[in-house]
Tab-separated table of C-alpha atoms in Angstrom:
chain	number	residue	atom	x	y	z
A	1	ASP	CA	-211.802	48.313	-65.353
A	2	THR	CA	-209.672	51.134	-63.473
A	3	ALA	CA	-207.317	49.748	-61.644
A	4	VAL	CA	-207.350	52.566	-58.986
A	5	SER	CA	-209.799	55.094	-58.754
A	6	GLN	CA	-210.224	58.438	-57.262
A	7	THR	CA	-213.365	60.767	-56.924
A	8	PRO	CA	-213.803	63.422	-56.608
A	9	LYS	CA	-211.160	64.527	-59.738
A	10	TYR	CA	-211.557	68.302	-58.748
A	11	LEU	CA	-212.203	69.512	-55.367
A	12	VAL	CA	-212.945	72.907	-54.663
A	13	THR	CA	-214.053	74.243	-51.619
A	14	GLN	CA	-213.276	77.570	-48.974
A	15	MET	CA	-210.842	77.417	-46.194
A	16	GLY	CA	-212.347	75.668	-42.896
A	17	ASN	CA	-214.725	73.359	-44.664
A	18	ASP	CA	-214.018	69.593	-44.051
A	19	LYS	CA	-213.981	67.164	-47.401
A	20	SER	CA	-213.513	63.872	-48.270
A	21	ILE	CA	-211.570	62.189	-50.863
A	22	LYS	CA	-212.135	58.561	-52.141
A	23	CYS	CA	-209.803	55.883	-53.437
A	24	GLU	CA	-210.806	52.284	-54.718
A	25	GLN	CA	-208.972	50.096	-55.970
A	26	ASN	CA	-210.013	46.609	-58.104
A	27	LEU	CA	-206.383	45.001	-58.188
A	28	GLY	CA	-206.949	42.415	-55.148
A	29	HIS	CA	-204.050	44.793	-53.295
A	30	ASP	CA	-203.380	44.616	-49.902
A	31	THR	CA	-201.639	47.675	-49.455
A	32	MET	CA	-202.941	51.245	-50.352
A	33	TYR	CA	-200.863	54.511	-50.022
A	34	TRP	CA	-201.829	58.610	-50.436
A	35	TYR	CA	-199.275	60.824	-51.713
A	36	LYS	CA	-199.285	64.363	-51.600
A	37	GLN	CA	-198.063	66.391	-55.076
A	38	ASP	CA	-197.169	70.161	-54.305
A	39	SER	CA	-197.358	73.154	-56.967
A	40	LYS	CA	-193.555	72.129	-57.945
A	41	LYS	CA	-194.892	68.717	-58.585
A	42	PHE	CA	-193.318	67.213	-55.342
A	43	LEU	CA	-194.224	64.244	-54.664
A	44	LYS	CA	-194.409	63.240	-50.874
A	45	ILE	CA	-195.875	60.088	-49.085
A	46	MET	CA	-198.795	60.509	-46.339
A	47	PHE	CA	-199.720	57.479	-45.641
A	48	SER	CA	-200.234	53.897	-46.186
A	49	TYR	CA	-202.337	51.330	-45.091
A	50	ASN	CA	-201.445	47.458	-45.105
A	51	ASN	CA	-204.506	44.784	-44.580
A	52	LYS	CA	-206.476	48.398	-43.483
A	53	GLU	CA	-203.832	48.828	-40.771
A	54	LEU	CA	-201.941	52.278	-40.648
A	55	ILE	CA	-198.053	51.628	-41.324
A	56	ILE	CA	-196.905	55.150	-42.742
A	57	ASN	CA	-197.396	57.697	-41.320
A	58	GLU	CA	-195.341	60.829	-42.436
A	59	THR	CA	-196.090	63.758	-40.139
A	60	VAL	CA	-198.892	64.927	-41.819
A	61	PRO	CA	-201.048	66.998	-39.501
A	62	ASN	CA	-204.219	65.382	-37.477
A	63	ARG	CA	-206.412	67.365	-39.632
A	64	PHE	CA	-205.796	64.284	-41.955
A	65	SER	CA	-207.447	61.457	-41.624
A	66	PRO	CA	-207.253	58.025	-43.797
A	67	LYS	CA	-210.085	55.287	-43.346
A	68	SER	CA	-210.020	52.100	-44.731
A	69	PRO	CA	-213.109	50.466	-44.378
A	70	ASP	CA	-211.743	47.435	-46.778
A	71	LYS	CA	-208.671	46.384	-48.263
A	72	ALA	CA	-209.719	48.351	-51.631
A	73	HIS	CA	-210.863	51.404	-50.672
A	74	LEU	CA	-208.405	53.965	-48.464
A	75	ASN	CA	-210.611	57.377	-47.738
A	76	LEU	CA	-208.767	60.790	-47.083
A	77	HIS	CA	-210.714	62.853	-44.773
A	78	ILE	CA	-209.342	66.519	-44.346
A	79	ASN	CA	-211.020	69.181	-41.674
A	80	SER	CA	-210.464	72.724	-41.394
A	81	LEU	CA	-208.994	72.811	-44.394
A	82	GLU	CA	-206.060	75.469	-45.071
A	83	LEU	CA	-204.467	77.352	-48.472
A	84	GLY	CA	-201.563	75.055	-47.836
A	85	ASP	CA	-203.737	71.901	-48.560
A	86	SER	CA	-204.186	72.908	-52.156
A	87	ALA	CA	-202.629	70.459	-53.819
A	88	VAL	CA	-203.000	67.418	-56.165
A	89	TYR	CA	-203.199	63.867	-53.848
A	90	PHE	CA	-202.552	60.433	-55.103
A	91	CYS	CA	-204.218	57.083	-54.296
A	92	ALA	CA	-201.490	54.540	-55.005
A	93	SER	CA	-202.180	50.811	-54.424
A	94	SER	CA	-199.695	47.217	-54.272
A	95	HIS	CA	-199.768	43.453	-54.358
A	96	THR	CA	-197.359	43.665	-51.226
A	97	ALA	CA	-195.806	46.265	-49.361
A	98	THR	CA	-192.759	45.740	-51.570
A	99	ASP	CA	-194.174	45.526	-54.973
A	100	THR	CA	-194.793	48.282	-57.733
A	101	GLN	CA	-197.084	50.531	-56.657
A	102	TYR	CA	-199.515	51.347	-58.797
A	103	PHE	CA	-201.305	55.397	-59.079
A	104	GLY	CA	-204.885	56.595	-59.528
A	105	PRO	CA	-205.079	59.400	-61.518
A	106	GLY	CA	-205.300	61.919	-58.775
A	107	THR	CA	-207.650	64.581	-57.317
A	108	ARG	CA	-207.031	68.610	-57.455
A	109	LEU	CA	-208.004	70.017	-54.003
A	110	THR	CA	-208.099	73.813	-53.989
A	111	VAL	CA	-209.168	75.695	-51.079
A	112	LEU	CA	-209.847	79.296	-51.892
B	1	ALA	CA	-183.011	59.119	-44.868
B	2	GLN	CA	-183.274	57.910	-48.397
B	3	SER	CA	-183.460	60.696	-51.297
B	4	VAL	CA	-183.640	61.126	-54.663
B	5	THR	CA	-181.745	63.841	-57.086
B	6	GLN	CA	-182.794	64.757	-60.414
B	7	PRO	CA	-180.402	67.965	-61.700
B	8	ASP	CA	-182.394	68.825	-64.641
B	9	ILE	CA	-185.798	70.851	-64.078
B	10	HIS	CA	-186.809	70.823	-67.630
B	11	ILE	CA	-185.292	69.094	-70.828
B	12	THR	CA	-186.145	69.722	-74.376
B	13	VAL	CA	-184.904	67.544	-77.130
B	14	SER	CA	-185.712	67.313	-80.728
B	15	GLU	CA	-187.949	64.049	-82.048
B	16	GLY	CA	-186.016	61.881	-83.178
B	17	ALA	CA	-183.191	62.762	-80.600
B	18	SER	CA	-181.706	60.125	-77.958
B	19	LEU	CA	-182.603	61.394	-74.640
B	20	GLU	CA	-180.970	60.514	-71.353
B	21	LEU	CA	-182.347	61.859	-67.602
B	22	ARG	CA	-180.619	61.620	-64.559
B	23	CYS	CA	-181.163	60.814	-61.049
B	24	ASN	CA	-178.782	60.208	-58.093
B	25	TYR	CA	-180.035	58.615	-54.991
B	26	SER	CA	-178.811	58.400	-51.427
B	27	TYR	CA	-179.698	55.306	-49.655
B	28	GLY	CA	-177.693	53.249	-47.070
B	29	ALA	CA	-178.115	49.895	-48.149
B	30	THR	CA	-179.399	48.194	-51.752
B	31	PRO	CA	-181.732	50.476	-53.562
B	32	TYR	CA	-184.770	49.672	-54.778
B	33	LEU	CA	-184.932	52.366	-58.149
B	34	PHE	CA	-187.997	53.184	-59.834
B	35	TRP	CA	-188.678	55.824	-63.133
B	36	TYR	CA	-192.251	56.803	-63.281
B	37	VAL	CA	-194.109	59.358	-65.633
B	38	GLN	CA	-196.666	61.840	-65.405
B	39	SER	CA	-198.532	62.977	-68.280
B	40	PRO	CA	-200.285	66.084	-68.017
B	41	GLY	CA	-203.553	65.497	-65.844
B	42	GLN	CA	-202.668	62.675	-65.206
B	43	GLY	CA	-201.580	59.900	-62.535
B	44	LEU	CA	-197.851	58.323	-62.359
B	45	GLN	CA	-197.401	55.536	-64.409
B	46	LEU	CA	-194.297	52.777	-63.450
B	47	LEU	CA	-191.649	53.210	-66.465
B	48	LEU	CA	-189.238	50.395	-65.164
B	49	LYS	CA	-187.897	49.439	-61.981
B	50	TYR	CA	-184.348	48.215	-60.568
B	51	PHE	CA	-184.343	45.430	-57.291
B	52	SER	CA	-181.983	43.447	-58.253
B	53	GLY	CA	-179.422	41.615	-60.958
B	54	ASP	CA	-179.098	42.863	-64.357
B	55	THR	CA	-178.290	46.327	-63.844
B	56	LEU	CA	-179.638	47.486	-67.579
B	57	VAL	CA	-183.027	47.427	-67.499
B	58	GLN	CA	-186.060	47.668	-69.642
B	59	GLY	CA	-189.160	49.059	-69.423
B	60	ILE	CA	-192.316	50.702	-71.438
B	61	LYS	CA	-192.078	52.497	-74.059
B	62	GLY	CA	-188.738	51.850	-75.374
B	63	PHE	CA	-187.007	53.384	-71.864
B	64	GLU	CA	-184.096	51.961	-70.532
B	65	ALA	CA	-182.449	52.528	-67.271
B	66	GLU	CA	-178.755	51.512	-65.820
B	67	PHE	CA	-178.167	51.305	-62.078
B	68	LYS	CA	-174.419	52.351	-61.470
B	69	ARG	CA	-173.609	51.660	-57.712
B	70	SER	CA	-170.239	53.517	-57.467
B	71	GLN	CA	-172.296	56.445	-58.970
B	72	SER	CA	-175.236	56.487	-57.120
B	73	SER	CA	-176.997	56.759	-60.326
B	74	PHE	CA	-180.002	55.256	-62.099
B	75	ASN	CA	-180.250	57.795	-65.820
B	76	LEU	CA	-183.188	56.989	-67.811
B	77	ARG	CA	-182.429	56.957	-71.533
B	78	LYS	CA	-184.349	56.280	-74.751
B	79	PRO	CA	-182.334	56.235	-78.095
B	80	SER	CA	-185.171	58.024	-79.927
B	81	VAL	CA	-187.759	60.322	-78.766
B	82	HIS	CA	-191.289	61.011	-80.142
B	83	TRP	CA	-193.703	63.540	-79.360
B	84	SER	CA	-195.857	61.167	-76.989
B	85	ASP	CA	-193.231	61.174	-75.075
B	86	ALA	CA	-193.378	64.919	-73.361
B	87	ALA	CA	-194.232	64.730	-70.039
B	88	GLU	CA	-192.632	64.975	-66.364
B	89	TYR	CA	-190.505	62.189	-65.168
B	90	PHE	CA	-190.161	60.687	-61.400
B	91	CYS	CA	-187.134	58.798	-60.412
B	92	ALA	CA	-187.925	57.238	-56.786
B	93	VAL	CA	-186.108	55.029	-54.533
B	94	GLY	CA	-187.886	52.970	-52.545
B	95	ALA	CA	-186.721	51.597	-48.848
B	96	PHE	CA	-188.713	49.683	-46.263
B	97	HIS	CA	-190.589	50.615	-43.484
B	98	PHE	CA	-191.805	48.464	-41.232
B	99	GLY	CA	-191.818	46.078	-43.559
B	100	ASN	CA	-193.818	48.482	-46.140
B	101	GLU	CA	-192.104	49.964	-48.923
B	102	LYS	CA	-191.418	54.052	-48.947
B	103	LEU	CA	-191.038	55.753	-52.215
B	104	THR	CA	-189.117	58.929	-51.881
B	105	PHE	CA	-189.553	60.807	-55.229
B	106	GLY	CA	-187.057	63.170	-56.883
B	107	THR	CA	-188.247	66.699	-57.892
B	108	GLY	CA	-188.790	65.289	-61.520
B	109	THR	CA	-187.884	66.564	-64.718
B	110	ARG	CA	-189.811	68.185	-67.428
B	111	LEU	CA	-189.016	66.741	-70.991
B	112	THR	CA	-189.836	68.838	-73.885
B	113	ILE	CA	-190.320	67.754	-77.794
B	114	ILE	CA	-189.980	70.043	-80.498
B	115	PRO	CA	-190.774	68.940	-84.008
């Protein structure tokens, strides 16, 4: 009965590879988000989607492409991975754009 | 643009002692303010939030926070900490961006509890 789930939990890959992180919420929320937490624990929003429509795109390199096949899913695809992409990526969701955001457990991405 | 400052990177308190974590924000309008906790290897859990009304907000796990507009602060308090409170604490301010709420987080305060 996990509210916001992410897969995988850990992802180790080589520079230049393409990888995806999946996020699913079973809360019936309309809005979903991706955040990046760097090695200093600084959390920054990357994207938000409302009813499958991109609302916020925070100057993220276009190697990062979110995809929302339906309201319950927001996947993050990353092309040509770089060392600086190593971080913990959190998915979150909220009932509406103004409601409390609920976070997933995070995906730790390590680029070698 | 909004911003959040958590002046204390790391705080150590004894179990049973009181706790106050500081948070200062900068935002041009009435802020929506949040405190989240992140246990090691875990996601973020909402402790409490302030949208409007009573400036003293009660949250889960015995935490409370007080919104002080004149000081642009939203400090988190707990009268008696437990060892299980050891975690990273994040203050955040919410702003609306094209109808969506955008959270801006502080850099976090790591709380260590000593027996």
